[in-house]
Amino acid sequence: MSVALGRFVVLDGPDGCGKSTQVRMLAEWLRGRGLRIAAYRDPGTTAVGEKIRSILLDSADLKMGAKVEALLFMAARAQLWQEHIAADLAAGTWVVMDRWISSTCAYQGFAGGFGIEKVIGLGQDCLTRVWPDLTIVLDIDTKTAAGRMDRALDRMEQKGREYHAKVREGFLALARMHPEHLRVVNAARSIDEVQAEVQGIVSKLTIDY
Ligand code: TMP
């Protein structure tokens, strides 16, 4: 008997969009439906990934450009795939991710000026799988998002209002370029409203499962 492959679902979006809460709620909901779920954050989760994360998010000025950022984010992602995701999906476990390559497209590719297509090309060279089964972009305006982040900001979050407005634009541009891979959800609503829409979209993946 063959084992069904797990599904690979990503929640992504600008800082302050609420994706970590939405990932937690989605994972719980899917577990409640009897599915085996692994939830990971990118960058991070693996020992290598967490070290790369601390280099990238260190608030000291590291004079790091968008290209080097993209390479480091991609390296952390490749390690996460190799250590966890590949085996999970092969065993029929669903993987719910907090960010994936869509972030590198929006932050380094669009806001940082490296280029969305160049990020995708880098992903094709470095990753076994560039596109998840589904990427949900939690869209939020920069002002509302900033109001949700009343804590110390990391190096990426400190890049300023203009950069973060471009990050949002980058996610929306990517969703227009690849509607077969990405869906956009309005995340400026209540946690429960956003989660209901996320569940509605993800439930379509469970139909033939
Ligand atoms: P997080 O705190 O939401 O996990 O994300 C860490 C920060 O890194 C956040 O500001 C977004 C940024 N980031 C990128 O710039 N490029 C990427 O590819 C990823 C995954 C995150």
PDB file of N, CA and C in Angstrom, residues 23-117:
ATOM      1  N   VAL A  23      -0.387  30.408  12.096  1.00  0.00           N
ATOM      2  CA  VAL A  23       0.245  29.097  11.877  1.00  0.00           C
ATOM      3  C   VAL A  23      -0.135  28.160  13.025  1.00  0.00           C
ATOM      4  N   ARG A  24      -0.033  28.668  14.255  1.00  0.00           N
ATOM      5  CA  ARG A  24      -0.357  27.851  15.442  1.00  0.00           C
ATOM      6  C   ARG A  24      -1.818  27.380  15.383  1.00  0.00           C
ATOM      7  N   MET A  25      -2.720  28.308  15.049  1.00  0.00           N
ATOM      8  CA  MET A  25      -4.151  27.957  15.004  1.00  0.00           C
ATOM      9  C   MET A  25      -4.436  26.961  13.879  1.00  0.00           C
ATOM     10  N   LEU A  26      -3.797  27.186  12.730  1.00  0.00           N
ATOM     11  CA  LEU A  26      -4.026  26.282  11.591  1.00  0.00           C
ATOM     12  C   LEU A  26      -3.511  24.877  11.917  1.00  0.00           C
ATOM     13  N   ALA A  27      -2.326  24.801  12.530  1.00  0.00           N
ATOM     14  CA  ALA A  27      -1.764  23.485  12.870  1.00  0.00           C
ATOM     15  C   ALA A  27      -2.690  22.753  13.842  1.00  0.00           C
ATOM     16  N   GLU A  28      -3.218  23.474  14.832  1.00  0.00           N
ATOM     17  CA  GLU A  28      -4.134  22.842  15.816  1.00  0.00           C
ATOM     18  C   GLU A  28      -5.399  22.355  15.132  1.00  0.00           C
ATOM     19  N   TRP A  29      -5.925  23.175  14.232  1.00  0.00           N
ATOM     20  CA  TRP A  29      -7.160  22.820  13.525  1.00  0.00           C
ATOM     21  C   TRP A  29      -6.945  21.560  12.674  1.00  0.00           C
ATOM     22  N   LEU A  30      -5.813  21.520  11.983  1.00  0.00           N
ATOM     23  CA  LEU A  30      -5.537  20.357  11.126  1.00  0.00           C
ATOM     24  C   LEU A  30      -5.312  19.106  11.978  1.00  0.00           C
ATOM     25  N   ARG A  31      -4.636  19.259  13.119  1.00  0.00           N
ATOM     26  CA  ARG A  31      -4.457  18.107  14.028  1.00  0.00           C
ATOM     27  C   ARG A  31      -5.810  17.603  14.489  1.00  0.00           C
ATOM     28  N   GLY A  32      -6.705  18.527  14.769  1.00  0.00           N
ATOM     29  CA  GLY A  32      -8.065  18.169  15.203  1.00  0.00           C
ATOM     30  C   GLY A  32      -8.821  17.394  14.127  1.00  0.00           C
ATOM     31  N   ARG A  33      -8.365  17.535  12.884  1.00  0.00           N
ATOM     32  CA  ARG A  33      -8.998  16.776  11.791  1.00  0.00           C
ATOM     33  C   ARG A  33      -8.301  15.440  11.570  1.00  0.00           C
ATOM     34  N   GLY A  34      -7.415  15.087  12.506  1.00  0.00           N
ATOM     35  CA  GLY A  34      -6.787  13.758  12.471  1.00  0.00           C
ATOM     36  C   GLY A  34      -5.547  13.679  11.600  1.00  0.00           C
ATOM     37  N   LEU A  35      -5.020  14.840  11.158  1.00  0.00           N
ATOM     38  CA  LEU A  35      -3.819  14.797  10.310  1.00  0.00           C
ATOM     39  C   LEU A  35      -2.571  14.913  11.182  1.00  0.00           C
ATOM     40  N   ARG A  36      -1.499  14.292  10.728  1.00  0.00           N
ATOM     41  CA  ARG A  36      -0.204  14.456  11.392  1.00  0.00           C
ATOM     42  C   ARG A  36       0.416  15.743  10.884  1.00  0.00           C
ATOM     43  N   ILE A  37       0.770  16.638  11.816  1.00  0.00           N
ATOM     44  CA  ILE A  37       1.234  17.984  11.430  1.00  0.00           C
ATOM     45  C   ILE A  37       2.597  18.296  12.036  1.00  0.00           C
ATOM     46  N   ALA A  38       3.484  18.866  11.232  1.00  0.00           N
ATOM     47  CA  ALA A  38       4.728  19.446  11.744  1.00  0.00           C
ATOM     48  C   ALA A  38       4.685  20.928  11.388  1.00  0.00           C
ATOM     49  N   ALA A  39       4.988  21.783  12.367  1.00  0.00           N
ATOM     50  CA  ALA A  39       4.989  23.230  12.105  1.00  0.00           C
ATOM     51  C   ALA A  39       6.398  23.761  12.381  1.00  0.00           C
ATOM     52  N   TYR A  40       6.958  24.482  11.421  1.00  0.00           N
ATOM     53  CA  TYR A  40       8.330  24.983  11.549  1.00  0.00           C
ATOM     54  C   TYR A  40       8.401  26.465  11.193  1.00  0.00           C
ATOM     55  N   ARG A  41       9.493  27.104  11.701  1.00  0.00           N
ATOM     56  CA  ARG A  41       9.697  28.489  11.267  1.00  0.00           C
ATOM     57  C   ARG A  41      10.928  28.566  10.373  1.00  0.00           C
ATOM     58  N   ASP A  42      10.841  29.482   9.414  1.00  0.00           N
ATOM     59  CA  ASP A  42      11.920  29.708   8.454  1.00  0.00           C
ATOM     60  C   ASP A  42      12.249  31.202   8.467  1.00  0.00           C
ATOM     61  N   PRO A  43      13.494  31.618   8.761  1.00  0.00           N
ATOM     62  CA  PRO A  43      14.633  30.754   9.020  1.00  0.00           C
ATOM     63  C   PRO A  43      14.614  30.228  10.454  1.00  0.00           C
ATOM     64  N   GLY A  44      15.188  29.035  10.646  1.00  0.00           N
ATOM     65  CA  GLY A  44      15.295  28.497  11.985  1.00  0.00           C
ATOM     66  C   GLY A  44      14.980  27.022  12.036  1.00  0.00           C
ATOM     67  N   THR A  45      14.564  26.555  13.213  1.00  0.00           N
ATOM     68  CA  THR A  45      14.179  25.180  13.502  1.00  0.00           C
ATOM     69  C   THR A  45      15.397  24.253  13.657  1.00  0.00           C
ATOM     70  N   THR A  46      16.272  24.168  12.639  1.00  0.00           N
ATOM     71  CA  THR A  46      17.462  23.325  12.753  1.00  0.00           C
ATOM     72  C   THR A  46      18.544  24.114  13.491  1.00  0.00           C
ATOM     73  N   ALA A  47      19.595  23.391  13.967  1.00  0.00           N
ATOM     74  CA  ALA A  47      20.697  24.090  14.655  1.00  0.00           C
ATOM     75  C   ALA A  47      21.377  25.075  13.699  1.00  0.00           C
ATOM     76  N   VAL A  48      21.620  24.629  12.462  1.00  0.00           N
ATOM     77  CA  VAL A  48      22.247  25.516  11.469  1.00  0.00           C
ATOM     78  C   VAL A  48      21.330  26.711  11.188  1.00  0.00           C
ATOM     79  N   GLY A  49      20.050  26.416  10.996  1.00  0.00           N
ATOM     80  CA  GLY A  49      19.073  27.461  10.669  1.00  0.00           C
ATOM     81  C   GLY A  49      18.961  28.506  11.775  1.00  0.00           C
ATOM     82  N   GLU A  50      18.995  28.057  13.034  1.00  0.00           N
ATOM     83  CA  GLU A  50      18.889  29.020  14.143  1.00  0.00           C
ATOM     84  C   GLU A  50      20.137  29.898  14.215  1.00  0.00           C
ATOM     85  N   LYS A  51      21.312  29.308  13.903  1.00  0.00           N
ATOM     86  CA  LYS A  51      22.551  30.127  13.891  1.00  0.00           C
ATOM     87  C   LYS A  51      22.485  31.153  12.754  1.00  0.00           C
ATOM     88  N   ILE A  52      22.030  30.706  11.582  1.00  0.00           N
ATOM     89  CA  ILE A  52      21.913  31.645  10.450  1.00  0.00           C
ATOM     90  C   ILE A  52      20.896  32.729  10.800  1.00  0.00           C
ATOM     91  N   ARG A  53      19.804  32.329  11.442  1.00  0.00           N
ATOM     92  CA  ARG A  53      18.774  33.299  11.852  1.00  0.00           C
ATOM     93  C   ARG A  53      19.379  34.379  12.753  1.00  0.00           C
ATOM     94  N   SER A  54      20.233  33.947  13.704  1.00  0.00           N
ATOM     95  CA  SER A  54      20.744  34.968  14.610  1.00  0.00           C
ATOM     96  C   SER A  54      21.708  35.902  13.887  1.00  0.00           C
ATOM     97  N   ILE A  55      22.430  35.408  12.871  1.00  0.00           N
ATOM     98  CA  ILE A  55      23.295  36.323  12.083  1.00  0.00           C
ATOM     99  C   ILE A  55      22.408  37.338  11.338  1.00  0.00           C
ATOM    100  N   LEU A  56      21.338  36.817  10.717  1.00  0.00           N
ATOM    101  CA  LEU A  56      20.484  37.681   9.883  1.00  0.00           C
ATOM    102  C   LEU A  56      19.707  38.711  10.699  1.00  0.00           C
ATOM    103  N   LEU A  57      19.304  38.329  11.903  1.00  0.00           N
ATOM    104  CA  LEU A  57      18.422  39.216  12.673  1.00  0.00           C
ATOM    105  C   LEU A  57      19.156  40.010  13.741  1.00  0.00           C
ATOM    106  N   ASP A  58      20.470  39.765  13.882  1.00  0.00           N
ATOM    107  CA  ASP A  58      21.291  40.505  14.826  1.00  0.00           C
ATOM    108  C   ASP A  58      21.089  41.995  14.574  1.00  0.00           C
ATOM    109  N   SER A  59      20.850  42.754  15.646  1.00  0.00           N
ATOM    110  CA  SER A  59      20.532  44.166  15.405  1.00  0.00           C
ATOM    111  C   SER A  59      21.785  45.010  15.111  1.00  0.00           C
ATOM    112  N   ALA A  60      22.998  44.429  15.264  1.00  0.00           N
ATOM    113  CA  ALA A  60      24.204  45.200  14.925  1.00  0.00           C
ATOM    114  C   ALA A  60      24.242  45.456  13.419  1.00  0.00           C
ATOM    115  N   ASP A  61      24.874  46.544  13.013  1.00  0.00           N
ATOM    116  CA  ASP A  61      24.961  46.819  11.572  1.00  0.00           C
ATOM    117  C   ASP A  61      26.032  45.929  10.952  1.00  0.00           C
ATOM    118  N   LEU A  62      25.602  44.929  10.226  1.00  0.00           N
ATOM    119  CA  LEU A  62      26.530  43.958   9.648  1.00  0.00           C
ATOM    120  C   LEU A  62      26.914  44.323   8.210  1.00  0.00           C
ATOM    121  N   LYS A  63      26.413  45.420   7.700  1.00  0.00           N
ATOM    122  CA  LYS A  63      26.693  45.846   6.317  1.00  0.00           C
ATOM    123  C   LYS A  63      26.389  44.742   5.314  1.00  0.00           C
ATOM    124  N   MET A  64      25.256  44.086   5.530  1.00  0.00           N
ATOM    125  CA  MET A  64      24.890  42.964   4.673  1.00  0.00           C
ATOM    126  C   MET A  64      23.907  43.421   3.603  1.00  0.00           C
ATOM    127  N   GLY A  65      24.212  43.131   2.342  1.00  0.00           N
ATOM    128  CA  GLY A  65      23.321  43.515   1.253  1.00  0.00           C
ATOM    129  C   GLY A  65      22.272  42.439   0.978  1.00  0.00           C
ATOM    130  N   ALA A  66      21.336  42.777   0.083  1.00  0.00           N
ATOM    131  CA  ALA A  66      20.200  41.877  -0.199  1.00  0.00           C
ATOM    132  C   ALA A  66      20.651  40.529  -0.763  1.00  0.00           C
ATOM    133  N   LYS A  67      21.745  40.536  -1.553  1.00  0.00           N
ATOM    134  CA  LYS A  67      22.204  39.292  -2.165  1.00  0.00           C
ATOM    135  C   LYS A  67      22.704  38.308  -1.102  1.00  0.00           C
ATOM    136  N   VAL A  68      23.509  38.821  -0.165  1.00  0.00           N
ATOM    137  CA  VAL A  68      24.040  37.953   0.898  1.00  0.00           C
ATOM    138  C   VAL A  68      22.900  37.502   1.813  1.00  0.00           C
ATOM    139  N   GLU A  69      21.973  38.409   2.102  1.00  0.00           N
ATOM    140  CA  GLU A  69      20.795  38.003   2.893  1.00  0.00           C
ATOM    141  C   GLU A  69      20.070  36.851   2.196  1.00  0.00           C
ATOM    142  N   ALA A  70      19.834  37.015   0.889  1.00  0.00           N
ATOM    143  CA  ALA A  70      19.090  35.979   0.148  1.00  0.00           C
ATOM    144  C   ALA A  70      19.818  34.636   0.215  1.00  0.00           C
ATOM    145  N   LEU A  71      21.147  34.671   0.084  1.00  0.00           N
ATOM    146  CA  LEU A  71      21.926  33.420   0.130  1.00  0.00           C
ATOM    147  C   LEU A  71      21.812  32.759   1.498  1.00  0.00           C
ATOM    148  N   LEU A  72      21.867  33.565   2.559  1.00  0.00           N
ATOM    149  CA  LEU A  72      21.787  32.996   3.907  1.00  0.00           C
ATOM    150  C   LEU A  72      20.386  32.451   4.196  1.00  0.00           C
ATOM    151  N   PHE A  73      19.349  33.198   3.811  1.00  0.00           N
ATOM    152  CA  PHE A  73      17.982  32.692   4.029  1.00  0.00           C
ATOM    153  C   PHE A  73      17.802  31.371   3.264  1.00  0.00           C
ATOM    154  N   MET A  74      18.356  31.318   2.052  1.00  0.00           N
ATOM    155  CA  MET A  74      18.197  30.111   1.237  1.00  0.00           C
ATOM    156  C   MET A  74      18.941  28.931   1.865  1.00  0.00           C
ATOM    157  N   ALA A  75      20.113  29.212   2.443  1.00  0.00           N
ATOM    158  CA  ALA A  75      20.897  28.143   3.072  1.00  0.00           C
ATOM    159  C   ALA A  75      20.138  27.556   4.271  1.00  0.00           C
ATOM    160  N   ALA A  76      19.552  28.422   5.081  1.00  0.00           N
ATOM    161  CA  ALA A  76      18.784  27.943   6.243  1.00  0.00           C
ATOM    162  C   ALA A  76      17.624  27.070   5.781  1.00  0.00           C
ATOM    163  N   ARG A  77      17.016  27.470   4.674  1.00  0.00           N
ATOM    164  CA  ARG A  77      15.851  26.760   4.104  1.00  0.00           C
ATOM    165  C   ARG A  77      16.258  25.385   3.559  1.00  0.00           C
ATOM    166  N   ALA A  78      17.409  25.361   2.889  1.00  0.00           N
ATOM    167  CA  ALA A  78      17.897  24.080   2.337  1.00  0.00           C
ATOM    168  C   ALA A  78      18.145  23.085   3.468  1.00  0.00           C
ATOM    169  N   GLN A  79      18.687  23.576   4.581  1.00  0.00           N
ATOM    170  CA  GLN A  79      18.959  22.706   5.730  1.00  0.00           C
ATOM    171  C   GLN A  79      17.656  22.190   6.353  1.00  0.00           C
ATOM    172  N   LEU A  80      16.674  23.061   6.425  1.00  0.00           N
ATOM    173  CA  LEU A  80      15.375  22.672   7.006  1.00  0.00           C
ATOM    174  C   LEU A  80      14.715  21.588   6.151  1.00  0.00           C
ATOM    175  N   TRP A  81      14.822  21.748   4.836  1.00  0.00           N
ATOM    176  CA  TRP A  81      14.272  20.736   3.931  1.00  0.00           C
ATOM    177  C   TRP A  81      14.966  19.396   4.173  1.00  0.00           C
ATOM    178  N   GLN A  82      16.306  19.459   4.202  1.00  0.00           N
ATOM    179  CA  GLN A  82      17.102  18.239   4.314  1.00  0.00           C
ATOM    180  C   GLN A  82      16.893  17.546   5.657  1.00  0.00           C
ATOM    181  N   GLU A  83      16.797  18.334   6.751  1.00  0.00           N
ATOM    182  CA  GLU A  83      16.684  17.717   8.079  1.00  0.00           C
ATOM    183  C   GLU A  83      15.275  17.281   8.423  1.00  0.00           C
ATOM    184  N   HIS A  84      14.276  18.003   7.947  1.00  0.00           N
ATOM    185  CA  HIS A  84      12.911  17.721   8.414  1.00  0.00           C
ATOM    186  C   HIS A  84      11.871  17.532   7.312  1.00  0.00           C
ATOM    187  N   ILE A  85      11.746  18.536   6.444  1.00  0.00           N
ATOM    188  CA  ILE A  85      10.555  18.603   5.587  1.00  0.00           C
ATOM    189  C   ILE A  85      10.470  17.414   4.636  1.00  0.00           C
ATOM    190  N   ALA A  86      11.601  17.053   4.022  1.00  0.00           N
ATOM    191  CA  ALA A  86      11.584  15.955   3.047  1.00  0.00           C
ATOM    192  C   ALA A  86      11.034  14.679   3.690  1.00  0.00           C
ATOM    193  N   ALA A  87      11.543  14.344   4.875  1.00  0.00           N
ATOM    194  CA  ALA A  87      11.125  13.101   5.531  1.00  0.00           C
ATOM    195  C   ALA A  87       9.667  13.200   5.997  1.00  0.00           C
ATOM    196  N   ASP A  88       9.272  14.365   6.495  1.00  0.00           N
ATOM    197  CA  ASP A  88       7.879  14.543   6.948  1.00  0.00           C
ATOM    198  C   ASP A  88       6.906  14.292   5.802  1.00  0.00           C
ATOM    199  N   LEU A  89       7.144  14.969   4.682  1.00  0.00           N
ATOM    200  CA  LEU A  89       6.202  14.851   3.561  1.00  0.00           C
ATOM    201  C   LEU A  89       6.166  13.412   3.044  1.00  0.00           C
ATOM    202  N   ALA A  90       7.334  12.784   2.996  1.00  0.00           N
ATOM    203  CA  ALA A  90       7.400  11.399   2.499  1.00  0.00           C
ATOM    204  C   ALA A  90       6.628  10.456   3.427  1.00  0.00           C
ATOM    205  N   ALA A  91       6.577  10.798   4.728  1.00  0.00           N
ATOM    206  CA  ALA A  91       5.876   9.940   5.695  1.00  0.00           C
ATOM    207  C   ALA A  91       4.393  10.283   5.808  1.00  0.00           C
ATOM    208  N   GLY A  92       3.945  11.249   5.018  1.00  0.00           N
ATOM    209  CA  GLY A  92       2.520  11.609   5.048  1.00  0.00           C
ATOM    210  C   GLY A  92       2.171  12.683   6.063  1.00  0.00           C
ATOM    211  N   THR A  93       3.199  13.260   6.697  1.00  0.00           N
ATOM    212  CA  THR A  93       2.961  14.358   7.658  1.00  0.00           C
ATOM    213  C   THR A  93       2.790  15.663   6.888  1.00  0.00           C
ATOM    214  N   TRP A  94       1.799  16.439   7.268  1.00  0.00           N
ATOM    215  CA  TRP A  94       1.623  17.765   6.665  1.00  0.00           C
ATOM    216  C   TRP A  94       2.615  18.724   7.310  1.00  0.00           C
ATOM    217  N   VAL A  95       3.168  19.621   6.491  1.00  0.00           N
ATOM    218  CA  VAL A  95       4.101  20.612   7.011  1.00  0.00           C
ATOM    219  C   VAL A  95       3.469  21.995   6.881  1.00  0.00           C
ATOM    220  N   VAL A  96       3.367  22.677   8.019  1.00  0.00           N
ATOM    221  CA  VAL A  96       2.826  24.040   8.029  1.00  0.00           C
ATOM    222  C   VAL A  96       3.976  24.977   8.373  1.00  0.00           C
ATOM    223  N   MET A  97       4.331  25.850   7.442  1.00  0.00           N
ATOM    224  CA  MET A  97       5.501  26.712   7.598  1.00  0.00           C
ATOM    225  C   MET A  97       5.135  28.150   7.918  1.00  0.00           C
ATOM    226  N   ASP A  98       5.946  28.727   8.812  1.00  0.00           N
ATOM    227  CA  ASP A  98       5.931  30.155   9.084  1.00  0.00           C
ATOM    228  C   ASP A  98       7.028  30.736   8.179  1.00  0.00           C
ATOM    229  N   ARG A  99       6.656  31.229   7.011  1.00  0.00           N
ATOM    230  CA  ARG A  99       7.516  31.783   5.945  1.00  0.00           C
ATOM    231  C   ARG A  99       8.170  30.692   5.095  1.00  0.00           C
ATOM    232  N   TRP A 100       8.568  31.090   3.867  1.00  0.00           N
ATOM    233  CA  TRP A 100       9.314  30.240   2.925  1.00  0.00           C
ATOM    234  C   TRP A 100       9.893  31.159   1.855  1.00  0.00           C
ATOM    235  N   ILE A 101      10.086  30.685   0.633  1.00  0.00           N
ATOM    236  CA  ILE A 101      10.788  31.494  -0.381  1.00  0.00           C
ATOM    237  C   ILE A 101      10.033  32.779  -0.747  1.00  0.00           C
ATOM    238  N   SER A 102       8.714  32.782  -0.531  1.00  0.00           N
ATOM    239  CA  SER A 102       7.927  33.990  -0.808  1.00  0.00           C
ATOM    240  C   SER A 102       8.480  35.178  -0.018  1.00  0.00           C
ATOM    241  N   SER A 103       8.994  34.921   1.213  1.00  0.00           N
ATOM    242  CA  SER A 103       9.586  36.017   1.998  1.00  0.00           C
ATOM    243  C   SER A 103      10.838  36.547   1.317  1.00  0.00           C
ATOM    244  N   THR A 104      11.686  35.652   0.836  1.00  0.00           N
ATOM    245  CA  THR A 104      12.922  36.119   0.190  1.00  0.00           C
ATOM    246  C   THR A 104      12.574  36.914  -1.069  1.00  0.00           C
ATOM    247  N   CYS A 105      11.523  36.490  -1.772  1.00  0.00           N
ATOM    248  CA  CYS A 105      11.083  37.239  -2.966  1.00  0.00           C
ATOM    249  C   CYS A 105      10.654  38.653  -2.579  1.00  0.00           C
ATOM    250  N   ALA A 106       9.843  38.760  -1.502  1.00  0.00           N
ATOM    251  CA  ALA A 106       9.296  40.074  -1.129  1.00  0.00           C
ATOM    252  C   ALA A 106      10.343  40.971  -0.471  1.00  0.00           C
ATOM    253  N   TYR A 107      11.135  40.392   0.452  1.00  0.00           N
ATOM    254  CA  TYR A 107      12.102  41.226   1.202  1.00  0.00           C
ATOM    255  C   TYR A 107      13.361  41.507   0.365  1.00  0.00           C
ATOM    256  N   GLN A 108      14.113  40.434   0.047  1.00  0.00           N
ATOM    257  CA  GLN A 108      15.388  40.660  -0.641  1.00  0.00           C
ATOM    258  C   GLN A 108      15.158  40.939  -2.143  1.00  0.00           C
ATOM    259  N   GLY A 109      14.214  40.191  -2.727  1.00  0.00           N
ATOM    260  CA  GLY A 109      13.983  40.309  -4.163  1.00  0.00           C
ATOM    261  C   GLY A 109      13.377  41.647  -4.538  1.00  0.00           C
ATOM    262  N   PHE A 110      12.289  42.020  -3.873  1.00  0.00           N
ATOM    263  CA  PHE A 110      11.574  43.247  -4.250  1.00  0.00           C
ATOM    264  C   PHE A 110      12.046  44.449  -3.429  1.00  0.00           C
ATOM    265  N   ALA A 111      11.842  44.398  -2.102  1.00  0.00           N
ATOM    266  CA  ALA A 111      12.207  45.568  -1.284  1.00  0.00           C
ATOM    267  C   ALA A 111      13.714  45.823  -1.313  1.00  0.00           C
ATOM    268  N   GLY A 112      14.521  44.757  -1.318  1.00  0.00           N
ATOM    269  CA  GLY A 112      15.977  44.912  -1.293  1.00  0.00           C
ATOM    270  C   GLY A 112      16.581  45.136  -2.670  1.00  0.00           C
ATOM    271  N   GLY A 113      15.777  44.939  -3.732  1.00  0.00           N
ATOM    272  CA  GLY A 113      16.244  45.235  -5.090  1.00  0.00           C
ATOM    273  C   GLY A 113      17.023  44.114  -5.765  1.00  0.00           C
ATOM    274  N   PHE A 114      17.129  42.939  -5.137  1.00  0.00           N
ATOM    275  CA  PHE A 114      17.889  41.836  -5.752  1.00  0.00           C
ATOM    276  C   PHE A 114      17.141  41.251  -6.953  1.00  0.00           C
ATOM    277  N   GLY A 115      15.820  41.324  -6.908  1.00  0.00           N
ATOM    278  CA  GLY A 115      15.003  40.840  -8.036  1.00  0.00           C
ATOM    279  C   GLY A 115      14.246  39.563  -7.694  1.00  0.00           C
ATOM    280  N   ILE A 116      12.934  39.582  -7.889  1.00  0.00           N
ATOM    281  CA  ILE A 116      12.105  38.416  -7.560  1.00  0.00           C
ATOM    282  C   ILE A 116      12.533  37.208  -8.411  1.00  0.00           C
ATOM    283  N   GLU A 117      12.737  37.418  -9.701  1.00  0.00           N
ATOM    284  CA  GLU A 117      13.101  36.297 -10.577  1.00  0.00           C
ATOM    285  C   GLU A 117      14.450  35.703 -10.199  1.00  0.00           C
TER     286      GLU A 117
END
